[in-house]
Short mmCIF file of C-alpha atoms and ligand atoms in Angstrom, two decimals:
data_model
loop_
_atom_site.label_atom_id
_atom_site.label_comp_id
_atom_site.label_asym_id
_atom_site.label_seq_id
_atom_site.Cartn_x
_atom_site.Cartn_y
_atom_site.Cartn_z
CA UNK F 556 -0.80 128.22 79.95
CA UNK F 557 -0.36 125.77 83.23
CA UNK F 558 -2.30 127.29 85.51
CA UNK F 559 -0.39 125.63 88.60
CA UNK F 560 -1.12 125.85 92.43
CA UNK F 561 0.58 128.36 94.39
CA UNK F 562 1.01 126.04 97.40
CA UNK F 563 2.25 123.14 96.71
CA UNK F 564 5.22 124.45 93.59
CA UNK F 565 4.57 123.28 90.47
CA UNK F 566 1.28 121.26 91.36
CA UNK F 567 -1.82 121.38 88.98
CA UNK F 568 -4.71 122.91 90.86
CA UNK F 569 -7.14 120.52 91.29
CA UNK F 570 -10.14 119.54 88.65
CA UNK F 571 -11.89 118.25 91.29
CA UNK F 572 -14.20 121.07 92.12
CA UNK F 573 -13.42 120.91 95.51
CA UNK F 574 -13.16 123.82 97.32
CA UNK F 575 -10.40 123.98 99.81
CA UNK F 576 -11.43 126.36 103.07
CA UNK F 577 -9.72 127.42 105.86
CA UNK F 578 -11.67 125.05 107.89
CA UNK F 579 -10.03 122.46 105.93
CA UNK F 580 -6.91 123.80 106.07
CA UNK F 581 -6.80 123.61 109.91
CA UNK F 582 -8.14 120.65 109.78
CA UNK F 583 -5.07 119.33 107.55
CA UNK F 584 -3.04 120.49 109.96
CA UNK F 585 -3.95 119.80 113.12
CA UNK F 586 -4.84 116.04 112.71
CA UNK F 587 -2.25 113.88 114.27
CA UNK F 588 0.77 112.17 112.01
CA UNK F 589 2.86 109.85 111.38
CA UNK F 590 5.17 110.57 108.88
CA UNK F 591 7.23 107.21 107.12
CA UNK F 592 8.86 108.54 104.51
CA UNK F 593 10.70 111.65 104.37
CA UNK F 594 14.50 111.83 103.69
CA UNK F 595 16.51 113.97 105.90
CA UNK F 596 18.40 115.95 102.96
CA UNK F 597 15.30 116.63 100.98
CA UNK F 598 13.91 118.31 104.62
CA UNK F 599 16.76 120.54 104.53
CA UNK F 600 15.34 124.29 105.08
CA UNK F 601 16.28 127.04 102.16
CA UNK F 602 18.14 129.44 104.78
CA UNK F 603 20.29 126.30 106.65
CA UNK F 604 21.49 124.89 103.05
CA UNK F 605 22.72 128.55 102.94
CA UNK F 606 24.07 128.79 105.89
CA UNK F 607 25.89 125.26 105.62
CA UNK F 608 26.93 126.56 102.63
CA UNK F 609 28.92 129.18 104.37
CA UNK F 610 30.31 127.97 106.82
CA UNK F 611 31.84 125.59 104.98
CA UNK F 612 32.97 127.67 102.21
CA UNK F 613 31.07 125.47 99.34
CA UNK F 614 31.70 125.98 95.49
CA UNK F 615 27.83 127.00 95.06
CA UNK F 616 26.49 130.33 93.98
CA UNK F 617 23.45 131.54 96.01
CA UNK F 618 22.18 131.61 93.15
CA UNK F 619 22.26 127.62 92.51
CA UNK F 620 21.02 127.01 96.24
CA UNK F 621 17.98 129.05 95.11
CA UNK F 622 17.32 127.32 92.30
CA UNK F 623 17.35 123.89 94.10
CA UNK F 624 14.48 125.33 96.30
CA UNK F 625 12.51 126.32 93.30
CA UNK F 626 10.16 124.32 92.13
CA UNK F 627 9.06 125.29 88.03
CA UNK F 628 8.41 124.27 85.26
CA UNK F 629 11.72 123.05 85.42
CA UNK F 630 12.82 122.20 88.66
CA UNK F 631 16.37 120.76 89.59
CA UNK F 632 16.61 117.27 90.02
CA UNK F 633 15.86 116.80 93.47
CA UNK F 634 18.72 114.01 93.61
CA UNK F 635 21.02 116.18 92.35
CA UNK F 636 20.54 118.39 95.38
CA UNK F 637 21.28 115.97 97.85
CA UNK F 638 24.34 115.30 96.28
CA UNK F 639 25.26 118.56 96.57
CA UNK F 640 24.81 118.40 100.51
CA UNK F 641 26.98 115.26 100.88
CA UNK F 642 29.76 116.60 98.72
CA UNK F 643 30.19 120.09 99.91
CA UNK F 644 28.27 121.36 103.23
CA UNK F 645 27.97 118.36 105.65
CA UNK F 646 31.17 118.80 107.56
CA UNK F 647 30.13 117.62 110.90
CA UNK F 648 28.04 115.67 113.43
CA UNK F 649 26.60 119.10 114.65
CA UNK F 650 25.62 119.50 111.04
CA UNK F 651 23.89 116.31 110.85
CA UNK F 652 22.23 117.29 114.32
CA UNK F 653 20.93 120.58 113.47
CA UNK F 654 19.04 119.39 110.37
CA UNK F 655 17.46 116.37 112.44
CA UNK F 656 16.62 118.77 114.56
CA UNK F 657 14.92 121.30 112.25
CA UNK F 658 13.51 118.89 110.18
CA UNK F 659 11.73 117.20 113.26
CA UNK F 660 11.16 120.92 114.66
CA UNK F 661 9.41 121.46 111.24
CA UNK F 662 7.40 118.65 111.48
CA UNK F 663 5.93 118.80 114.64
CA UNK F 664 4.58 121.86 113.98
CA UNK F 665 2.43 120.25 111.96
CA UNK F 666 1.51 117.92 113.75
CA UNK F 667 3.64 115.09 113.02
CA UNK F 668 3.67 112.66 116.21
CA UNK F 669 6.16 110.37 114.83
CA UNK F 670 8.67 110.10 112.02
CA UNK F 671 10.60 108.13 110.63
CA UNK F 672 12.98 109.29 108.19
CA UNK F 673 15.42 108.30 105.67
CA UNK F 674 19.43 109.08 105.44
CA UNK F 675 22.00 108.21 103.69
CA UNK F 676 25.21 107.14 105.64
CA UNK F 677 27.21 105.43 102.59
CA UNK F 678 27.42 109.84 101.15
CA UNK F 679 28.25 110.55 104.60
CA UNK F 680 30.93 108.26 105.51
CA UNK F 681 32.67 108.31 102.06
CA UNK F 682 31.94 112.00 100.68
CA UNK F 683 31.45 113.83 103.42
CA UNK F 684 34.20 111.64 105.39
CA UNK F 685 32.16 111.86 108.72
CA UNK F 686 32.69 108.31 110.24
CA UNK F 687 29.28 105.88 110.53
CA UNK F 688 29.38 105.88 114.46
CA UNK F 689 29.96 109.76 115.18
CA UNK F 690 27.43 110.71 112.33
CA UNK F 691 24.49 108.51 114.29
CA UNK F 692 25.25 109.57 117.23
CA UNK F 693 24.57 113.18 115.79
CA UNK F 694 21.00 112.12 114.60
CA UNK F 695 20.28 110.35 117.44
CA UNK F 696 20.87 113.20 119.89
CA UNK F 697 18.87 115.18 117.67
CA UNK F 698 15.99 112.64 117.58
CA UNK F 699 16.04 113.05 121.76
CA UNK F 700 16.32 116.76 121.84
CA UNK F 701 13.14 117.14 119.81
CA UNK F 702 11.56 114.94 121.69
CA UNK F 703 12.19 116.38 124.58
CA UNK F 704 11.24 119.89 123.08
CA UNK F 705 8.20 118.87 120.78
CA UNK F 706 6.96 115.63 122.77
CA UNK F 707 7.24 113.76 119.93
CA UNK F 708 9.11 110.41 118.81
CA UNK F 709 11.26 109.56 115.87
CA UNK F 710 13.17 106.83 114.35
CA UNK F 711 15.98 106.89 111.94
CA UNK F 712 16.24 104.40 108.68
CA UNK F 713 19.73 103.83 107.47
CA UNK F 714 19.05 104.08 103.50
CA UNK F 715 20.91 102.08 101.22
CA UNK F 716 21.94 104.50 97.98
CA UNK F 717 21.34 102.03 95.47
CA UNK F 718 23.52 103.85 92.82
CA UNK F 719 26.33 102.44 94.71
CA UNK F 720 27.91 99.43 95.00
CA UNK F 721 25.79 96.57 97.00
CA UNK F 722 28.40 95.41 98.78
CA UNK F 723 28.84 99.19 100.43
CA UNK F 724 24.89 98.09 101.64
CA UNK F 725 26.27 94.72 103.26
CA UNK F 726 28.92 97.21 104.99
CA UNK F 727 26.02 99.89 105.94
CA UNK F 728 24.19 96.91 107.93
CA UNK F 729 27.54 96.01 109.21
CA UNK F 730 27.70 100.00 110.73
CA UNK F 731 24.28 99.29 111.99
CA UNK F 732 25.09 96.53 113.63
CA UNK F 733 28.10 98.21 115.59
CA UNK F 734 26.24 100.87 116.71
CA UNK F 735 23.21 99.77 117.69
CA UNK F 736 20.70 102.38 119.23
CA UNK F 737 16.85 101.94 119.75
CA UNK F 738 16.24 105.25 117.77
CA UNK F 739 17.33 103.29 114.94
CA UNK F 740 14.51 101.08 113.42
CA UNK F 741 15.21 99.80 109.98
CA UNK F 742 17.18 100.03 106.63
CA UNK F 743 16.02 101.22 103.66
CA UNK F 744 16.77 101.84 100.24
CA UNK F 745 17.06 104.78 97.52
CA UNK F 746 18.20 107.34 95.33
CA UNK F 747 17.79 106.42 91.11
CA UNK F 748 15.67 103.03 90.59
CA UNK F 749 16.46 102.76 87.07
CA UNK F 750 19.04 99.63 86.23
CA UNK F 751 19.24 99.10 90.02
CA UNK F 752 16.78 96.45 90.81
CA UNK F 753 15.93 95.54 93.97
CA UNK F 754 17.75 91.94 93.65
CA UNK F 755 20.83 93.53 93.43
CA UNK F 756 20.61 94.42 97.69
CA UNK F 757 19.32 90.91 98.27
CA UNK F 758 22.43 89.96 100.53
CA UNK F 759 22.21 93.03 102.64
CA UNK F 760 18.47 92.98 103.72
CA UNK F 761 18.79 89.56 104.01
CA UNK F 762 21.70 90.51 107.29
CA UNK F 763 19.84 93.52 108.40
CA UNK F 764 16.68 90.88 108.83
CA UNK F 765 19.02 88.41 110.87
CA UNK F 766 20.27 90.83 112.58
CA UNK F 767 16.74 92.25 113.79
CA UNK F 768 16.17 95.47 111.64
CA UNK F 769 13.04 96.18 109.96
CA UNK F 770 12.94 96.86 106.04
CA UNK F 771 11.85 98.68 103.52
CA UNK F 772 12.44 99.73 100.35
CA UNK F 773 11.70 102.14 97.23
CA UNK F 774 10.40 100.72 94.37
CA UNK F 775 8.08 100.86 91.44
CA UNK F 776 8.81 104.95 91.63
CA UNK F 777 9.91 106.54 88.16
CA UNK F 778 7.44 104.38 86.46
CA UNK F 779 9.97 101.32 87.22
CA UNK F 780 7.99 98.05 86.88
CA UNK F 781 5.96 96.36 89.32
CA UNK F 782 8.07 93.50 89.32
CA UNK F 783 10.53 95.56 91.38
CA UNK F 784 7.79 95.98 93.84
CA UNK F 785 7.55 92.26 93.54
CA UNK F 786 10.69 91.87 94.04
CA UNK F 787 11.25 93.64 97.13
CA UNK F 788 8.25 92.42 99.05
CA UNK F 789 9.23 88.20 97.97
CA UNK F 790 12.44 88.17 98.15
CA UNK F 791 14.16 91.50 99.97
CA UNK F 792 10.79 90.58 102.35
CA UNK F 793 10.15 94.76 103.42
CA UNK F 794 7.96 95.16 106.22
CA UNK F 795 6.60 98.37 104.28
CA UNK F 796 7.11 99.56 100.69
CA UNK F 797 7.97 103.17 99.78
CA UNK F 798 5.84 104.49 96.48
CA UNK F 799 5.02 101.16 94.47
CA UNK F 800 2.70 103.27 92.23
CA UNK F 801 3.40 100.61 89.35
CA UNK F 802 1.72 97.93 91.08
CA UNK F 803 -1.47 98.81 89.71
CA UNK F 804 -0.55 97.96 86.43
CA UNK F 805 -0.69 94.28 87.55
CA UNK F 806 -4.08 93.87 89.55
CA UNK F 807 -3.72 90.45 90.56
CA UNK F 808 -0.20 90.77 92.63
CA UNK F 809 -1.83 94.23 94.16
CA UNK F 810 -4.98 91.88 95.34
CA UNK F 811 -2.35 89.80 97.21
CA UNK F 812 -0.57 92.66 98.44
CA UNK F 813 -4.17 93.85 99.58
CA UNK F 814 -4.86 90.78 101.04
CA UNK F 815 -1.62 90.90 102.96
CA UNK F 816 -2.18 93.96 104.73
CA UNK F 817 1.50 95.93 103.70
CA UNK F 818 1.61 99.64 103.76
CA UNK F 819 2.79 101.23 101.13
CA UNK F 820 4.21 104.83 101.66
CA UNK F 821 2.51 107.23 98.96
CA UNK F 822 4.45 110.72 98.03
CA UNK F 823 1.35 113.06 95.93
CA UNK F 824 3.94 115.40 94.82
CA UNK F 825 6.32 112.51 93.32
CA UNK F 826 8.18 114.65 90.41
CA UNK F 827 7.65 111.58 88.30
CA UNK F 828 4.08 111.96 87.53
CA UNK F 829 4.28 115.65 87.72
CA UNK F 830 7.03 115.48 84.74
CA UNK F 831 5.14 112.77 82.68
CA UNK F 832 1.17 113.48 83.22
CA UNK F 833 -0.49 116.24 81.45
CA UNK F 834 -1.23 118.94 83.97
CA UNK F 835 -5.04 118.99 82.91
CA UNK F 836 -5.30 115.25 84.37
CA UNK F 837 -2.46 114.76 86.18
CA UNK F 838 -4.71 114.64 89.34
CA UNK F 839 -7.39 111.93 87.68
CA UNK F 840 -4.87 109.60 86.49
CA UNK F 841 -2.26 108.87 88.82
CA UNK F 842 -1.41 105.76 90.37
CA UNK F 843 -2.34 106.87 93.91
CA UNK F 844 -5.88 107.14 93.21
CA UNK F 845 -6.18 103.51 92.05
CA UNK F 846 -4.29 101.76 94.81
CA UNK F 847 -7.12 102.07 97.37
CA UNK F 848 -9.64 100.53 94.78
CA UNK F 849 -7.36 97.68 94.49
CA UNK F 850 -7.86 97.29 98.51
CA UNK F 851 -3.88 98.54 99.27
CA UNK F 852 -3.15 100.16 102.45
CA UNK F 853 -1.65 103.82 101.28
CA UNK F 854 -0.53 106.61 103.59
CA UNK F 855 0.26 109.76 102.01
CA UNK F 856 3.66 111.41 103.18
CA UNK F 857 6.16 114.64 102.05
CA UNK F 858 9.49 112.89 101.05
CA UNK F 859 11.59 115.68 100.32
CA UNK F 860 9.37 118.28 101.82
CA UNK F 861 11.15 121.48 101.32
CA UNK F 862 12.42 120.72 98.14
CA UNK F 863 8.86 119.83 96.80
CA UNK F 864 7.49 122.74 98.75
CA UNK F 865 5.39 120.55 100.27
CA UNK F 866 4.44 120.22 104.57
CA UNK F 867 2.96 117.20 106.27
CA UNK F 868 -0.31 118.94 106.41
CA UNK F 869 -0.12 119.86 102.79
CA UNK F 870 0.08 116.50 101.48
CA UNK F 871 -2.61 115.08 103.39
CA UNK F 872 -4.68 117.95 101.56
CA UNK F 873 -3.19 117.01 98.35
CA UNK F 874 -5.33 113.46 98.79
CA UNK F 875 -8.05 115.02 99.39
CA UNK F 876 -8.52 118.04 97.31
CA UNK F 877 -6.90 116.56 94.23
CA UNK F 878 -6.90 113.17 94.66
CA UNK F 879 -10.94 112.42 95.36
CA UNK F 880 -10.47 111.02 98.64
CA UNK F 881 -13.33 111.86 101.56
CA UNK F 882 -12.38 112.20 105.06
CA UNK F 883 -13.18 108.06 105.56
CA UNK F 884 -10.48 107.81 103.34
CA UNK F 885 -8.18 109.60 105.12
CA UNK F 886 -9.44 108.18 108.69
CA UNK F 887 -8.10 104.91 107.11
CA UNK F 888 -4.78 106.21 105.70
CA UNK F 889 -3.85 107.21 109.30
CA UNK F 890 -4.89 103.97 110.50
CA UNK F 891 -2.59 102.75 107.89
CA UNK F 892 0.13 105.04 109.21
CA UNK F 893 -0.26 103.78 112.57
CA UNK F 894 -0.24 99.49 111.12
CA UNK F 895 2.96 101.00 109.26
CA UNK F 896 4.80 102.50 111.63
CA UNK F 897 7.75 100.60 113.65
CA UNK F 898 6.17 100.93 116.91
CA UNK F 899 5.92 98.53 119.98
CA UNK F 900 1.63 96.70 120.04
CA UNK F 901 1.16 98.81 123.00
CA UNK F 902 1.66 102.26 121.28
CA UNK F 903 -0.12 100.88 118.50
CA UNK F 904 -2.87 100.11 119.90
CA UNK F 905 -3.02 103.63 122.09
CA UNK F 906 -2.39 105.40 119.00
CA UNK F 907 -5.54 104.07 117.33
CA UNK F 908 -8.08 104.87 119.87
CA UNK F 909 -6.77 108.49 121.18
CA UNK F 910 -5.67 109.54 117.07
CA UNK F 911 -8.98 107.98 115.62
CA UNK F 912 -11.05 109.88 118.30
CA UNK F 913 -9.31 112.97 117.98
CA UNK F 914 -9.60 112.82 114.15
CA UNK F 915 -13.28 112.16 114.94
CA UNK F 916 -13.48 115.23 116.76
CA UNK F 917 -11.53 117.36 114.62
CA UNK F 918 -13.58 115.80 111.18
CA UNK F 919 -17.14 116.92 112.63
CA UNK F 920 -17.13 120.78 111.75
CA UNK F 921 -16.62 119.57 108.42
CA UNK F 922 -19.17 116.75 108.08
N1 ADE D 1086 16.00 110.40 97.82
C1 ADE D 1086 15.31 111.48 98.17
N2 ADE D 1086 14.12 111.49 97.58
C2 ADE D 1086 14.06 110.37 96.83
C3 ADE D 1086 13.10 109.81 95.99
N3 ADE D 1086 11.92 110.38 95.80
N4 ADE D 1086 13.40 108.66 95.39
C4 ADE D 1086 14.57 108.06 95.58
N5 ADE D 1086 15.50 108.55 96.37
C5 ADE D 1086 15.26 109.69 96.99
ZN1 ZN D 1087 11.53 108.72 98.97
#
């Protein structure tokens, strides 16, 4: 039988002999964060999808919602679910406020200092027919109220649903551009890689970069080639890249990618791997482990963290206890985070001294 973890869903437990106390645990947690890549529908708590559900009088059994926030053997596709939210129980700018605000809420209690997070407006603006500028402005508020309330700062990344058509990307930078807002960093780019290259959104990063946006983008996830990570570092030219596990199948590009100091945004629960890697090595043989051998700069983060039943703390654990790496390893993943993150030099460079020296601190009881 899979003997799983009861923490983390459907995870192996670890092979790695390590054992995990609770002098870990609070460690885990009380480090300080960045977080880069979470999307704001996969941070959606169980009890507000059924509340949204509701009040807007969806077509979804409770039953259904609860299976979406189980994750088995068989879990729902976690795409899928955020289909579900854009179809049937985002109504509102409110709505799009109160899960900005819960997901940073959730966050920051573990610690997370700063996020930046992914969302979707081409679902918003044609499913759930809230219009780009209103549905912004309900993130953004949401970004300021927590952090007023949680003293911490966010940014938002417009994400590019790559299922759809590319030119609805050139119109999402054309939104972006209209409604400018310092809260709002960067575009991105998601939902199913397969058959949707990165080449396809050339013309679209390419305005979002004239017009002063940062980029990044998903690719190499779902065992997609490495070329797509080739493809969106030469010629979509992202700032950061968002999984990339299949560069290591092509050590020479990953050296120059080393070389060139880009962050690449790491997810330890990614269902991929957990779906295609026999539980008894799953933790040995993925992707993750390797990239830091081949010199890349990773930083670990939750993507859709209450659908994989995963926190911020958690999957900083995950690196550790299943994934081999010491605490130096993760001192230099949140130095990584910090490089990563769209931030002015000044709060970089703060950021490094007073987070390295409280990780310091925090690492001793457990040298
Ligand atoms: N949207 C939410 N989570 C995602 C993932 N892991 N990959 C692509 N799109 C996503
Ligand atoms: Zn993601």
């Amino acid at each position: 039988m899979k003997e799983t973890n009861e923490t983390y869903g459907n995870v192996p437990a670890s092979r790695t002999g390590i054992e995990i106390t609770d002098a870990h645990r609070a460690f885990f947690k009380a480090i300080p964060k960045a977080e880069l890549h979470c999307h704001l529908l996969g941070a959606v708590r169980h009890e507000t999808f059924v509340a949204l559900a509701q009040k807007s009088r969806a077509p979804i059994e409770r039953a259904e919602i609860d299976a979406f926030y189980t994750r088995g053997d068989k879990p729902v596709g976690v795409l899928r679910v955020l289909r579900a939210l854009d179809e049937y129980l985002l109504t509102g700018p409110d709505d799009l406020h109160r899960i900005t605000y819960e997901y940073l809420e959730d966050a920051a209690a573990h610690n997370v200092r700063h996020a930046e997070f992914f969302w979707n407006p081409t679902g918003t603006v044609r499913v759930s027919k809230i219009e780009y500028g209103d549905a912004q402005a309900g993130i953004v508020q949401a970004i300021r109220d927590a952090s007023r309330d949680f003293g911490m700062s966010a940014r938002l990344i417009p994400s590019i649903d790559r299922e759809a058509d590319p030119d609805e990307a050139v119109a999402l930078v054309e939104w972006m551009k209209a409604h400018c807002a310092d809260e709002v960093a960067g575009i991105g780019i998601d939902y199913r890689e397969n058959d949707r290259p990165p080449e396809l959104f050339w013309k679209a990063y390419r305005n979002a970069r004239e017009a002063g946006f940062r980029t990044t983008a998903h690719a190499g996830e779902f065992g997609m080639p490495w070329r797509n990570v080739e493809t969106a570092i030469e010629l979509l030219k992202v700032d950061r890249l968002d999984h990339g596990y299949t560069i290591v199948d092509n050590p020479a590009l990953a050296a120059k990618y080393a070389a060139s100091g880009i962050v690449f945004t790491v997810v330890p629960t990614n269902s991929y791997y957990l779906r295609t890697l026999p539980p008894e090595h799953w933790a040995e043989r993925h992707p993750i482990r390797r990239m830091p051998e081949l010199g890349l700069k990773i930083h670990p983060n939750t993507d859709d963290p209450t659908l994989h039943k995963v926190n911020p703390s958690e999957a900083w654990e995950l690196m550790f206890s299943h994934f081999g790496f010491g605490l130096d390893d993760l001192r230099g993943f949140m130095i990584n985070g910090i490089d990563g993150a769209w931030i002015d030099p000044a709060t970089r460079e703060t950021w490094r001294t007073s987070w390295l020296a409280e990780f310091d601190n925090l690492a001793k009881p457990l040298a």
